[in-house]
Structure formats: C-alpha cells, structure tokens
mmCIF file of C-alpha atoms and ligand atoms in Angstrom:
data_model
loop_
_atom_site.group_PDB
_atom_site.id
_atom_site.type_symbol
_atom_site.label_atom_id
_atom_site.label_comp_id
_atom_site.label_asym_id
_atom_site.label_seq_id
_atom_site.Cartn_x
_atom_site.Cartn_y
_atom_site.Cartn_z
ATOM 1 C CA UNK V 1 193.530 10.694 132.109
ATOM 2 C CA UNK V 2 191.354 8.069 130.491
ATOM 3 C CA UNK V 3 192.835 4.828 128.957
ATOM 4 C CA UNK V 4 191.265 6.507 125.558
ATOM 5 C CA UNK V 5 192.717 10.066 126.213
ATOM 6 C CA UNK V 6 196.128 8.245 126.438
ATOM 7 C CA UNK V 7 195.552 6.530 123.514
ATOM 8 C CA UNK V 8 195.016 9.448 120.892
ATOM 9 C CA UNK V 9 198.098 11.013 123.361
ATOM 10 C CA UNK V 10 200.334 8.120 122.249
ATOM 11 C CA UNK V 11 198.708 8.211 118.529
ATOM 12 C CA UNK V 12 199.691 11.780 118.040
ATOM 13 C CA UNK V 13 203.029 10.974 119.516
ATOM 14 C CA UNK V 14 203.493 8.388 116.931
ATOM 15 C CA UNK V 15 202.509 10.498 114.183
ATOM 16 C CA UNK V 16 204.460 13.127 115.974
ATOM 17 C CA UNK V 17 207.690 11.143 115.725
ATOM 18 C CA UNK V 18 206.998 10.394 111.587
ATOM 19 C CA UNK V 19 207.220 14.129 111.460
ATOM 20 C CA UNK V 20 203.596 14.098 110.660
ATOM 21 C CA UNK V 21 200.788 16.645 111.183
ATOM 22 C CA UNK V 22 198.378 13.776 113.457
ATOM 23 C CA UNK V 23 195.612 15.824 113.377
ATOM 24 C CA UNK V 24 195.674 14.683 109.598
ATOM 25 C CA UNK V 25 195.520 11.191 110.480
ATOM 26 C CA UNK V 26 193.116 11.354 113.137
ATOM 27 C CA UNK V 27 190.312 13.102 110.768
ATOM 28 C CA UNK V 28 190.900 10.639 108.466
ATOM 29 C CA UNK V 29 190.276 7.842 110.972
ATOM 30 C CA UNK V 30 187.319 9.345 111.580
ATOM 31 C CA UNK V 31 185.890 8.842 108.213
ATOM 32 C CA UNK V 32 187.809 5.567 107.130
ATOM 33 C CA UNK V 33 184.718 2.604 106.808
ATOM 34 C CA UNK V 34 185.597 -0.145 109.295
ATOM 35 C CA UNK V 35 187.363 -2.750 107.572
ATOM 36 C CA UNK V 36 184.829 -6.419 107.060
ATOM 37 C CA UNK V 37 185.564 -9.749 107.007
ATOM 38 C CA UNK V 38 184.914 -10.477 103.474
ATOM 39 C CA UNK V 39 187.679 -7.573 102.723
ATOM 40 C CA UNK V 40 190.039 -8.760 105.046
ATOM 41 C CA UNK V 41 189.981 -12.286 103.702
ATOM 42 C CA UNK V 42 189.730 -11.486 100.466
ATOM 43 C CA UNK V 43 186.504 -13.743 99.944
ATOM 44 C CA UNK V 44 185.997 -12.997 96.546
ATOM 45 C CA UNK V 45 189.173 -13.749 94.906
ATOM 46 C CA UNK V 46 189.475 -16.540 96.460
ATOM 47 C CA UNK V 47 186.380 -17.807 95.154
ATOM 48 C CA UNK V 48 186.614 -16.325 91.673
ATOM 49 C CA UNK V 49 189.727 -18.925 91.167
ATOM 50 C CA UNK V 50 187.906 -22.300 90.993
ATOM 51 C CA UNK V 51 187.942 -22.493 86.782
ATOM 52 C CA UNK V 52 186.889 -25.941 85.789
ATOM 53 C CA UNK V 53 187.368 -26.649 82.027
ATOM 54 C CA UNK V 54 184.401 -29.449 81.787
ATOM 55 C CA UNK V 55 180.981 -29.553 82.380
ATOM 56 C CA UNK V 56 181.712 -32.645 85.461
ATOM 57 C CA UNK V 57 180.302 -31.108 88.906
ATOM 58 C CA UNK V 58 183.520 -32.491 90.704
ATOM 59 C CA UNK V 59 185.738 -30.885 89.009
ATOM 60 C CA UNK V 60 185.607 -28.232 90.960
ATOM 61 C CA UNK V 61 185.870 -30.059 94.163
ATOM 62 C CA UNK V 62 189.935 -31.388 92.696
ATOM 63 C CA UNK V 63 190.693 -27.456 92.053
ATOM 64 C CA UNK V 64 189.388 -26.926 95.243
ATOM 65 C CA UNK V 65 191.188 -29.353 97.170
ATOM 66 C CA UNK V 66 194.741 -28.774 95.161
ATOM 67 C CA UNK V 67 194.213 -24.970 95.959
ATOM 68 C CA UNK V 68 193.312 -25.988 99.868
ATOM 69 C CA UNK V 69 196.461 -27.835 99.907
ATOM 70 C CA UNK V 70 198.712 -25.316 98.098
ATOM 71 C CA UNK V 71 197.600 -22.817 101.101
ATOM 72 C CA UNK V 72 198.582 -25.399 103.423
ATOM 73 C CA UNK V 73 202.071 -25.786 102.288
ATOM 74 C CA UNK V 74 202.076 -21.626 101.882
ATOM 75 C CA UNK V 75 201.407 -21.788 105.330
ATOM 76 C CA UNK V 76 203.971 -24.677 106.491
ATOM 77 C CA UNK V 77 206.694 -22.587 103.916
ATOM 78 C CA UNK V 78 206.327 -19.487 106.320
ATOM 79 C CA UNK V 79 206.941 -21.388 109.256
ATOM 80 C CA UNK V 80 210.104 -22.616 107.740
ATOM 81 C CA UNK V 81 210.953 -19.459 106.714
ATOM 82 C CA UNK V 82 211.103 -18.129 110.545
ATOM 83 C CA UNK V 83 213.542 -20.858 110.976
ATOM 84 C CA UNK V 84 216.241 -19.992 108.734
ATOM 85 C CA UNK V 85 216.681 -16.496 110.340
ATOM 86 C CA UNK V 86 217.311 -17.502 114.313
ATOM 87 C CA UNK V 87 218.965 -19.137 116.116
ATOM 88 C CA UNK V 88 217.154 -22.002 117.050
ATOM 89 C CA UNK V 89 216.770 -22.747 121.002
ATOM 90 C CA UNK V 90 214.407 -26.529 121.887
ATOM 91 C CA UNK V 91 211.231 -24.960 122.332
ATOM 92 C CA UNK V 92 210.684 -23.248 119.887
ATOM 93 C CA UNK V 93 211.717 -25.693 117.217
ATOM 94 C CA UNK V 94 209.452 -27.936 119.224
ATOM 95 C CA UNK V 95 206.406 -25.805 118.771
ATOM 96 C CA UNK V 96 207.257 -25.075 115.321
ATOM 97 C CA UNK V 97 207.524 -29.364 114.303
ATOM 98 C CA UNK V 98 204.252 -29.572 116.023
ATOM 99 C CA UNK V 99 202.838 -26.888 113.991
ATOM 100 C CA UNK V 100 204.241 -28.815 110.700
ATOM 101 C CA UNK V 101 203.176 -31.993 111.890
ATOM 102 C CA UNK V 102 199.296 -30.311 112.248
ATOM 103 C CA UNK V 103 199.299 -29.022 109.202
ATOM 104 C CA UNK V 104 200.440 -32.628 107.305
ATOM 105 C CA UNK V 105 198.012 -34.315 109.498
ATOM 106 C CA UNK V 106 195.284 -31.878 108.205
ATOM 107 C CA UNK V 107 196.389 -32.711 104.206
ATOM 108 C CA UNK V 108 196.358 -36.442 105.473
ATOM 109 C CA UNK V 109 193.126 -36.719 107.502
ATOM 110 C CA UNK V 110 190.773 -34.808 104.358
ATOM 111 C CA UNK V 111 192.715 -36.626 101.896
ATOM 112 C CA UNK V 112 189.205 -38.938 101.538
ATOM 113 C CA UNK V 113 187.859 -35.620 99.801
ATOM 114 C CA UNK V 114 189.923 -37.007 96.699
ATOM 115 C CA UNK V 115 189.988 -40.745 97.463
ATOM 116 C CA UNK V 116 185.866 -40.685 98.393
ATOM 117 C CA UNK V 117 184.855 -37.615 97.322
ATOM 118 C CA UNK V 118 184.588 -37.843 93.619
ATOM 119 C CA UNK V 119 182.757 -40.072 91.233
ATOM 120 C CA UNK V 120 185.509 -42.317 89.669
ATOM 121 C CA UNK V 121 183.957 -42.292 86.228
ATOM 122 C CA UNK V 122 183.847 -38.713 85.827
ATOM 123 C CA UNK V 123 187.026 -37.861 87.552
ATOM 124 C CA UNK V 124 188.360 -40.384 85.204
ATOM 125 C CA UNK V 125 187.096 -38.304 81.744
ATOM 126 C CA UNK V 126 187.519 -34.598 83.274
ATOM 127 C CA UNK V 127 191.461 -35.232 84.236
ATOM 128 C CA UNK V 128 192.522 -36.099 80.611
ATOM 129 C CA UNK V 129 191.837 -32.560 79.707
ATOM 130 C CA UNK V 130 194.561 -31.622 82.612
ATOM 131 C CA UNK V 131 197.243 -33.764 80.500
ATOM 132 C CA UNK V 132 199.872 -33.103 80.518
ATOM 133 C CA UNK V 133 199.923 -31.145 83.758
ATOM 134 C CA UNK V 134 200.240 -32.798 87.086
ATOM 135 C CA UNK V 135 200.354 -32.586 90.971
ATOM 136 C CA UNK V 136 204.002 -33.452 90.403
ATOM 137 C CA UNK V 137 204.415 -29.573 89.274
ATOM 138 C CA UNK V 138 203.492 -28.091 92.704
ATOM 139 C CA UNK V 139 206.842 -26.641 93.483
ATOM 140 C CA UNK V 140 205.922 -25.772 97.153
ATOM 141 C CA UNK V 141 206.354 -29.629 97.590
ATOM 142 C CA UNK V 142 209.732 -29.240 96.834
ATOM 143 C CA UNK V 143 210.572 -26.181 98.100
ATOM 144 C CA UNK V 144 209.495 -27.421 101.561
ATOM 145 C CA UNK V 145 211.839 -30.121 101.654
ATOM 146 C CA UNK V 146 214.780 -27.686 100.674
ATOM 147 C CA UNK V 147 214.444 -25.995 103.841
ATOM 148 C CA UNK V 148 214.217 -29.189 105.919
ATOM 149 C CA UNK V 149 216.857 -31.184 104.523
ATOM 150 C CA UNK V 150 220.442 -31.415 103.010
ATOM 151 C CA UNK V 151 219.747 -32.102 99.210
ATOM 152 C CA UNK V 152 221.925 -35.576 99.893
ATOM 153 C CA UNK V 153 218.565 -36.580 101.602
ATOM 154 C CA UNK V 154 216.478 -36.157 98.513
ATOM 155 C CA UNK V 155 218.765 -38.855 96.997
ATOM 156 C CA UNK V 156 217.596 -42.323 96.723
ATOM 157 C CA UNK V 157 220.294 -45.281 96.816
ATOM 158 C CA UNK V 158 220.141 -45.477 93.037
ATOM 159 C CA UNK V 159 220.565 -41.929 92.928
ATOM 160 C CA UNK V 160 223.678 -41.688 95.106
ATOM 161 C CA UNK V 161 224.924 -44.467 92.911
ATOM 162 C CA UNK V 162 225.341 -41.635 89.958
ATOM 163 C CA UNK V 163 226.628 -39.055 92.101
ATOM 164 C CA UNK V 164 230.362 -37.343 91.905
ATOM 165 C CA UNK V 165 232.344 -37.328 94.551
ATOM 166 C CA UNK V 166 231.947 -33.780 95.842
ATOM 167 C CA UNK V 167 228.325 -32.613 94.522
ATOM 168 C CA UNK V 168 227.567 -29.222 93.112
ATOM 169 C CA UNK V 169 223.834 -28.067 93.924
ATOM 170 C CA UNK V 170 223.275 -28.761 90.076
ATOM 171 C CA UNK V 171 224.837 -32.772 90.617
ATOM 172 C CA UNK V 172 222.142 -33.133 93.307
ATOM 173 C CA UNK V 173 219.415 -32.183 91.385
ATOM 174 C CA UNK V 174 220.497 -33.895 88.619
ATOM 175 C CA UNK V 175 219.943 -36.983 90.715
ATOM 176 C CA UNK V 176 216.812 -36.224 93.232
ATOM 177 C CA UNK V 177 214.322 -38.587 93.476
ATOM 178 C CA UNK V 178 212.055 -36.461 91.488
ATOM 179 C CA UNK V 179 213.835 -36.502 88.607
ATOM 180 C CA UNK V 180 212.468 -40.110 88.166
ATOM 181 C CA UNK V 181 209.008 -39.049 87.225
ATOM 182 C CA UNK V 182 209.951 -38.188 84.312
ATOM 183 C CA UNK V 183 213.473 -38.554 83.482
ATOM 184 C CA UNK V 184 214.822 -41.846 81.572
ATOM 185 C CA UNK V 185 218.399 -41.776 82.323
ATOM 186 C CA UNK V 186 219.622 -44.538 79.822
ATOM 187 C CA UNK V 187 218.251 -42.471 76.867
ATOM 188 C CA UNK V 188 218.141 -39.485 78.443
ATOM 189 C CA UNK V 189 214.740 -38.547 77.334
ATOM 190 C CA UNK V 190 212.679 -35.903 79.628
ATOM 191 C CA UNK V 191 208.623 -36.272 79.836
ATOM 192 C CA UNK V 192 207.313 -32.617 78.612
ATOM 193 C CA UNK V 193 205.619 -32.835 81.953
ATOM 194 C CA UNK V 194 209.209 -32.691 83.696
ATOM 195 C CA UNK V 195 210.840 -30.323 81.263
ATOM 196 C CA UNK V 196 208.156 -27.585 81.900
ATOM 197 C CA UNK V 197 208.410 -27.921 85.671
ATOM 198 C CA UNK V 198 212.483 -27.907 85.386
ATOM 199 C CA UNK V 199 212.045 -24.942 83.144
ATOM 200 C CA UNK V 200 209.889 -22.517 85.405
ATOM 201 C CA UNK V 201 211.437 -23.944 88.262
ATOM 202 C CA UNK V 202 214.820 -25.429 88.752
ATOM 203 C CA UNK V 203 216.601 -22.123 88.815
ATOM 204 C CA UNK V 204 214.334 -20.874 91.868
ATOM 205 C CA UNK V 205 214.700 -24.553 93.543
ATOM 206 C CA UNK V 206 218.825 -24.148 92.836
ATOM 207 C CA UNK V 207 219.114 -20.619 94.681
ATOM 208 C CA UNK V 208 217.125 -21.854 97.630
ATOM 209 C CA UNK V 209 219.393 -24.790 97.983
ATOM 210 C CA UNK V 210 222.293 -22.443 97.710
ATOM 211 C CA UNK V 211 220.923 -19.599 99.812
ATOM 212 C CA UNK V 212 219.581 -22.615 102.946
ATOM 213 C CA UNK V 213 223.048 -24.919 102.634
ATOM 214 C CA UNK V 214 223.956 -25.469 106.073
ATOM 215 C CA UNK V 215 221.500 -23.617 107.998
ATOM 216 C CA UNK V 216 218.329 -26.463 106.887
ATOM 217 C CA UNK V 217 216.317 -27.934 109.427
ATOM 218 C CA UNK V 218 218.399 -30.836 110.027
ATOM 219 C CA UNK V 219 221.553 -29.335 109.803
ATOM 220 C CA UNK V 220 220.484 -26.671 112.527
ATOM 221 C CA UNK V 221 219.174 -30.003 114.644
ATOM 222 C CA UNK V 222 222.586 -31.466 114.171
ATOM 223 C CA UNK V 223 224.155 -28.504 115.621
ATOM 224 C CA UNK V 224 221.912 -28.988 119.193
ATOM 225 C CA UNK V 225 224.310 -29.974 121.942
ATOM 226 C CA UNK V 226 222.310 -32.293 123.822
ATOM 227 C CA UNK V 227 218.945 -32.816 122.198
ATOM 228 C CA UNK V 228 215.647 -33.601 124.233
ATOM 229 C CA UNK V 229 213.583 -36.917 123.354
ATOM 230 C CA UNK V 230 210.822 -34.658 123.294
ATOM 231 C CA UNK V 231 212.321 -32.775 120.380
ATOM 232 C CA UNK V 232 213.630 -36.281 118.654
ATOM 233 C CA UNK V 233 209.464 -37.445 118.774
ATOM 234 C CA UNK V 234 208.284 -33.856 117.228
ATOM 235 C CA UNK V 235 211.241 -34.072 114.646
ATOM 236 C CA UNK V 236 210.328 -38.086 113.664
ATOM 237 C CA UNK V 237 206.472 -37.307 113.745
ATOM 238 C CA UNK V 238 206.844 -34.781 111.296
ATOM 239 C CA UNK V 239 209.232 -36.580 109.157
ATOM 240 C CA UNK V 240 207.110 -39.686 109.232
ATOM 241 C CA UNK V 241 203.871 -37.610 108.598
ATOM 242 C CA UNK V 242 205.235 -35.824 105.543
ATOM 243 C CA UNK V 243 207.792 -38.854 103.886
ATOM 244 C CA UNK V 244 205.619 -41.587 104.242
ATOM 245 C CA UNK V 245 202.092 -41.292 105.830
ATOM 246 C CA UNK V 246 201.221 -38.550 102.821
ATOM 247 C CA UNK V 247 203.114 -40.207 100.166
ATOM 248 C CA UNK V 248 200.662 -43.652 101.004
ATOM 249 C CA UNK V 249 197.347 -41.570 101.091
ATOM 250 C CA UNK V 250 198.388 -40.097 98.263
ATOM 251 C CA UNK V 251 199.037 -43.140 96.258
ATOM 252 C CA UNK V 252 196.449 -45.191 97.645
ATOM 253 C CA UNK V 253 193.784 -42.373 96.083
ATOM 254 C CA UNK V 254 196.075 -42.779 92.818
ATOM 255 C CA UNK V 255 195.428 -46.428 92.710
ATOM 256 C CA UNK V 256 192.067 -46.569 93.226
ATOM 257 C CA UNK V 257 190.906 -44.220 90.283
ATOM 258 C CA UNK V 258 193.630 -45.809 88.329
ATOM 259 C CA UNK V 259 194.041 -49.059 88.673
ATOM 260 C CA UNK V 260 190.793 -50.095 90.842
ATOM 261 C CA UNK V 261 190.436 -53.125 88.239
ATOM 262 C CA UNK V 262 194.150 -53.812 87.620
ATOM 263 C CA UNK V 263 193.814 -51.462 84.250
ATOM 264 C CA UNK V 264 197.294 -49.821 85.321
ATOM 265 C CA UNK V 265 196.067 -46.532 83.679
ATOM 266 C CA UNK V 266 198.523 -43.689 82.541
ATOM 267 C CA UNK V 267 199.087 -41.118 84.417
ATOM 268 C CA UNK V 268 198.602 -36.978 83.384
ATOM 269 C CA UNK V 269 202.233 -36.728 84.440
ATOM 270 C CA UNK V 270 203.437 -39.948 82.363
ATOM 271 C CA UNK V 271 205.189 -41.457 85.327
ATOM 272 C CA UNK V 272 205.490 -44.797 86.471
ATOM 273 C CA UNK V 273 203.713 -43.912 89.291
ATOM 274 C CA UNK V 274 202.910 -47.259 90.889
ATOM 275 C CA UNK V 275 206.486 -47.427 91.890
ATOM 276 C CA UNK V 276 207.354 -43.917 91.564
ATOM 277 C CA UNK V 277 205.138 -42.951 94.012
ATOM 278 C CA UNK V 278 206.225 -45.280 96.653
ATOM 279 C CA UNK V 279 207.996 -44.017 99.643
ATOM 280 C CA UNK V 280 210.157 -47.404 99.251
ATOM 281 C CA UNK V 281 210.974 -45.927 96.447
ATOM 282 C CA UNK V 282 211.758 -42.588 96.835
ATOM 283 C CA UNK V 283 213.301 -42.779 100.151
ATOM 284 C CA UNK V 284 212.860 -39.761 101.401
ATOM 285 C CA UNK V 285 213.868 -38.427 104.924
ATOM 286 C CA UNK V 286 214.534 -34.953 106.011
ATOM 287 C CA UNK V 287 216.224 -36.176 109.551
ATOM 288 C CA UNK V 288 217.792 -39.529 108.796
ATOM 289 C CA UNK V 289 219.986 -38.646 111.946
ATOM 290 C CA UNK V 290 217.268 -39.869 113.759
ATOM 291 C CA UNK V 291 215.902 -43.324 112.595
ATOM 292 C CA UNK V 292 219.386 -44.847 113.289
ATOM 293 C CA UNK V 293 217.552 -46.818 115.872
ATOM 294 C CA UNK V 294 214.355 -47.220 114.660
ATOM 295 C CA UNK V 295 213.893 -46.742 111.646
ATOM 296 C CA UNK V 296 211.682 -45.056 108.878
ATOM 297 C CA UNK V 297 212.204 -47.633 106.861
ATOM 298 C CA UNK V 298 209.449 -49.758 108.810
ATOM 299 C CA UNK V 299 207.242 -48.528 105.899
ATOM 300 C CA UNK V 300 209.351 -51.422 103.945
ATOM 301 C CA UNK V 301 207.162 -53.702 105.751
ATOM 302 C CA UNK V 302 203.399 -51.890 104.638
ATOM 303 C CA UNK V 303 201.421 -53.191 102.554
ATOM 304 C CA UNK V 304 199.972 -51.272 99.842
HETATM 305 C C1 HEM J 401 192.304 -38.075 92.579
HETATM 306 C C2 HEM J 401 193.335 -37.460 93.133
HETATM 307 C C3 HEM J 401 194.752 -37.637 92.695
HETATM 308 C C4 HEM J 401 195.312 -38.579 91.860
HETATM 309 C C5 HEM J 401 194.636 -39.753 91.177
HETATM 310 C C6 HEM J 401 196.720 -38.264 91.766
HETATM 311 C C7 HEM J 401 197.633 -38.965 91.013
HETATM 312 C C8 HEM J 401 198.958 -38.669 90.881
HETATM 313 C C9 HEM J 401 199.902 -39.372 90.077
HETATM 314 C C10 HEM J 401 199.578 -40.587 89.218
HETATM 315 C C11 HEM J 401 201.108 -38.802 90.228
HETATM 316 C C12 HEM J 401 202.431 -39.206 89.545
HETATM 317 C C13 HEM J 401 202.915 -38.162 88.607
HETATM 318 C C14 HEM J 401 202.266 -38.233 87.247
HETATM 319 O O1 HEM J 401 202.751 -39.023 86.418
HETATM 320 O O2 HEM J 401 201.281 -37.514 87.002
HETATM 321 C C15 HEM J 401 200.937 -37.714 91.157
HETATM 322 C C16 HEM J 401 201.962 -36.917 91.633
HETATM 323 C C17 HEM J 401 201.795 -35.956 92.585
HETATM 324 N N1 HEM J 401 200.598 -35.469 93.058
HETATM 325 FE FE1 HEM J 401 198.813 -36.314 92.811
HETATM 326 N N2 HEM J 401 197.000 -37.167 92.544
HETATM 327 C C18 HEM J 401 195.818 -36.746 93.107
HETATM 328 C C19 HEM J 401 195.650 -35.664 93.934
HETATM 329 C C20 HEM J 401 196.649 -34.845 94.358
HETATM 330 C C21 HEM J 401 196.480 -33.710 95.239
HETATM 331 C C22 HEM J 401 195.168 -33.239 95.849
HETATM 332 C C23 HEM J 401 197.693 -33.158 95.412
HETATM 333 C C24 HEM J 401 197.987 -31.944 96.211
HETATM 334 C C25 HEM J 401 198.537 -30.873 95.664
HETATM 335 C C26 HEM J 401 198.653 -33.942 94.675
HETATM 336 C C27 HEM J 401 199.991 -33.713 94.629
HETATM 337 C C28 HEM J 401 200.884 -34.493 93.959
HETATM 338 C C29 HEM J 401 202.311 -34.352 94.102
HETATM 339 C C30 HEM J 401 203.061 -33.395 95.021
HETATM 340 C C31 HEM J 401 202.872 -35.291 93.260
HETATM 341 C C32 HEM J 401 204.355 -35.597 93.133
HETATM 342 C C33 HEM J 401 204.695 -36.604 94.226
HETATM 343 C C34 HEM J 401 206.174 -36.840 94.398
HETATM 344 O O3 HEM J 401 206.968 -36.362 93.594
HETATM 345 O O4 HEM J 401 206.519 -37.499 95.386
HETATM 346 N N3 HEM J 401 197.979 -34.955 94.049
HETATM 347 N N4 HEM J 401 199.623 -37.653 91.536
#
C-alpha cells in the first residue's frame, strides 16, 4: 500500500469512527479551495483596525504600536495560561520564562518606534483627542501579573501600610500599586480615567485572582523542591525585563514628549506620572523570593 492509500484508509477510518458516511467528506475535500495566507491570518481585519481620529500621519503608527503590543501580551497571556493547568516540572517552566522574557525583550527593544518614531509636535496635538483614555487601561497588563504573582506583590510599602490583617481579594486591590494613578486616598476622589477602567474591569481582574490564588507563577516556583540556578536566572530575567527594564523605556518615552523642556505636561490619564511611573515607585516584583540576595531593587540606584 502507498503512504497515500493509507492515508485516505486512516481518513475513512476516522470518519468511520464519527459514525460518518467518509465518502461525504472526501468529495467535499475534493472541491474545498485551498486555504491562503491572507485567510489564514486574517490580513484584512487586522488592517481594517488602525482608526486614527486626526488628520497627523503618525497617528497611526501609536495605534499601531499599542495594537502590536496588545498581541504581544495576548501571546505572553496564553503561555501563562498553559501554566496554571500542569504540574510544573524545571524544564518546562524554563522554556516557558525564556519565552516571556523574548517576548518583553521584543516590547523593550522596538520601544524607539514611540520614543523616535514620532514627531513630538504632532504626537503632542493628536493625543489630546485620546483624553481621557490611556495606556494605563490595557487590562492585559494587569492580567499578566495576576497569573505571575500573589496580589501581596502588587503592593507597594505604602500600600501594605493600609492593608488589614488578613486581606480579602477586594483589600488587595483596594491597595495595588495601580490604584495610585488615579486614586487620591485622603479625599477619596477617583480620576474618570480610573473609574472607567475599575468599572469594565475590576470584576474580571477579581475572579482571576480568585480562580489563580495559590497555583500563580511564584507560588508554583515556591513549591519546587530543590530549584536549579538555571531556573532562578530565567525566573529573575523575566522579572527584571517586565518590572523594571519596561517600566524605564516606557517612562523615558513619557518624559521626553512630556517634559523634554521641563514643561511637566499632563498626562491623558491625569496621573502623576513622573513618579507614578517609576519602578521605585511602584515596586513591583512577581518573584521577590528570589532577589533576597541580590536584589531588584538595584534599579534604586538608576538614573532616570
Ligand atoms: C509616546 C508614547 C507613550 C507615552 C508618552 C505614554 C505615556 C504614559 C503616561 C503618562 C502614563 C501614565 C498614566 C496616565 O496618566 O495617562 C502611561 C501609562 C501606561 N502606558 Fe503609556 N505611553 C506611551 C506609549 C505606551 C504604549 C505603546 C503602551 C503599550 C500598550 C503603553 C502602556 C501603558 C501602560 C500599561 C501604562 C500603565 C503603567 C503602569 O500602571 O505601570 N504606553 N503612559
């Protein structure tokens, strides 16, 4: 028998075993139009979704980019995702940190599409008409960190300070470094900015928290007997990558098309964001297990 008589053997078999008539299948095989690549990629939507709302040409290189980057987190989330379900043995959590780390190095390395790529006058007139929304919105940002880290994590030192003795999911979020985007806790007064985000998204972020507890990235690290140092390097460079190398790129872009001549502009968001953006400030780390001896901290030290 020929390698394609035993294939349409084990096709009708599988048809066979549906309790399907194959010959049904086959005939329509034979008249199905192979499938091309601007079907299979779905070409076209994707490029029907750039919708500037000025006239400015580079407008529709900061969609682009915020859409490039929103894939790039779908893609890091579905990693995660894999994670939650197994039982993790070295390797493959190995392989999969490396995979996150590629991906953050990718958002960090084209970052200079924002930082260089844009004329700073006209970025500066085309993003008041995004007011008052803001990259501070993209909830894959946060649901990332969900899966890598205890929500304790994602509370600064001031934070904790506010904190009950036994948190709730809700008491965490109450006090995660987010929150101080937009959130004056003395009056209590929420930017709209942060009120719309909390509204479409705080319930979804809460049931992720709930559904992950225990079985996050770190806590499935802190279960590993005796851990490998080449796991501890893949765990920090990832951490590093995402808490702090981003976070600096990010900001550094921020202050140079808004405060390249010490004019301290506002942001869309309405944050602070010269010292909200910080990762001094924020003090973020999804495997603080690991920087007992050196430590992430050493960002303290940079200057920006
Ligand atoms: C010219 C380019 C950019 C500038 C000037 C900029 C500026 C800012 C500012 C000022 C904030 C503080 C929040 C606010 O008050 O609005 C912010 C937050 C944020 N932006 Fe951007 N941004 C830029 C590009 C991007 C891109 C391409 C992304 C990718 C999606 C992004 C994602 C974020 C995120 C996730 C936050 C929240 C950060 C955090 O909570 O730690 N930004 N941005």
């Amino acid at each position: 028998m020929t390698k394609t008589q035993q294939l349409i053997e084990e096709l009708v078999k599988k048809y066979e075993s549906l309790g399907e008539n194959p010959d049904t299948y086959l005939k329509g095989l034979l008249h199905a139009k192979p499938i091309n690549y601007w079907d299979y990629i779905e070409v076209e939507t994707l490029l029907s979704l750039q919708k500037p709302r000025t006239d400015f040409k580079d407008e529709v290189v900061f969609i682009g980019y915020h859409q490039i980057t929103e894939l790039v987190l779908n893609l890091m989330i579905h990693e995660l995702k894999q994670l939650m379900d197994t039982k993790l043995d070295e390797e493959m959590l190995i392989d999969k940190m490396q995979r996150l780390t590629r991906y953050t190095d990718m958002l960090i390395t084209s970052f200079s599409v924002m930082k260089d790529g844009m004329s700073y006058e006209d970025y500066n007139v085309f993003r008041l008409t995004l007011t008052p929304a803001s990259g501070f919105q993209s909830a894959q940002f946060r649901f990332l960190e969900i899966y890598c880290t205890q929500l304790g994590n994602l509370v600064n030192e001031q934070g904790q300070e506010g904190l009950p003795k036994n948190p709730s999911t809700e008491d965490y979020f109450e006090h995660i470094y987010w929150k101080n985007a937009g959130y004056n806790r003395k009056t209590g007064k929420k930017s709209y900015t942060l009120k719309e985000f909390e509204n479409k998204y705080l319930d979804d972020f809460t049931d992720l928290a709930n559904q992950v507890k225990g079985n996050t990235l770190h806590e499935q690290y802190l279960k590993m007997q005796v851990p490998s140092e080449a796991l501890i390097k893949a765990m920090r460079d990832f951490d590093y990558n995402y808490n702090v190398s981003w976070p600096l790129t990010h900001l550094r872009t921020a202050q140079k098309y808004l405060n390249k001549k010490g004019e301290n502009k506002a942001a869309t968001g309405g944050s602070k964001w010269q010292k909200y953006l910080h990762p001094r400030h924020q003090q973020r780390s999804f495997f603080p297990s690991l920087w007992k001896e050196i430590s992430i901290l050493d960002w303290k030290e940079e200057n920006v």
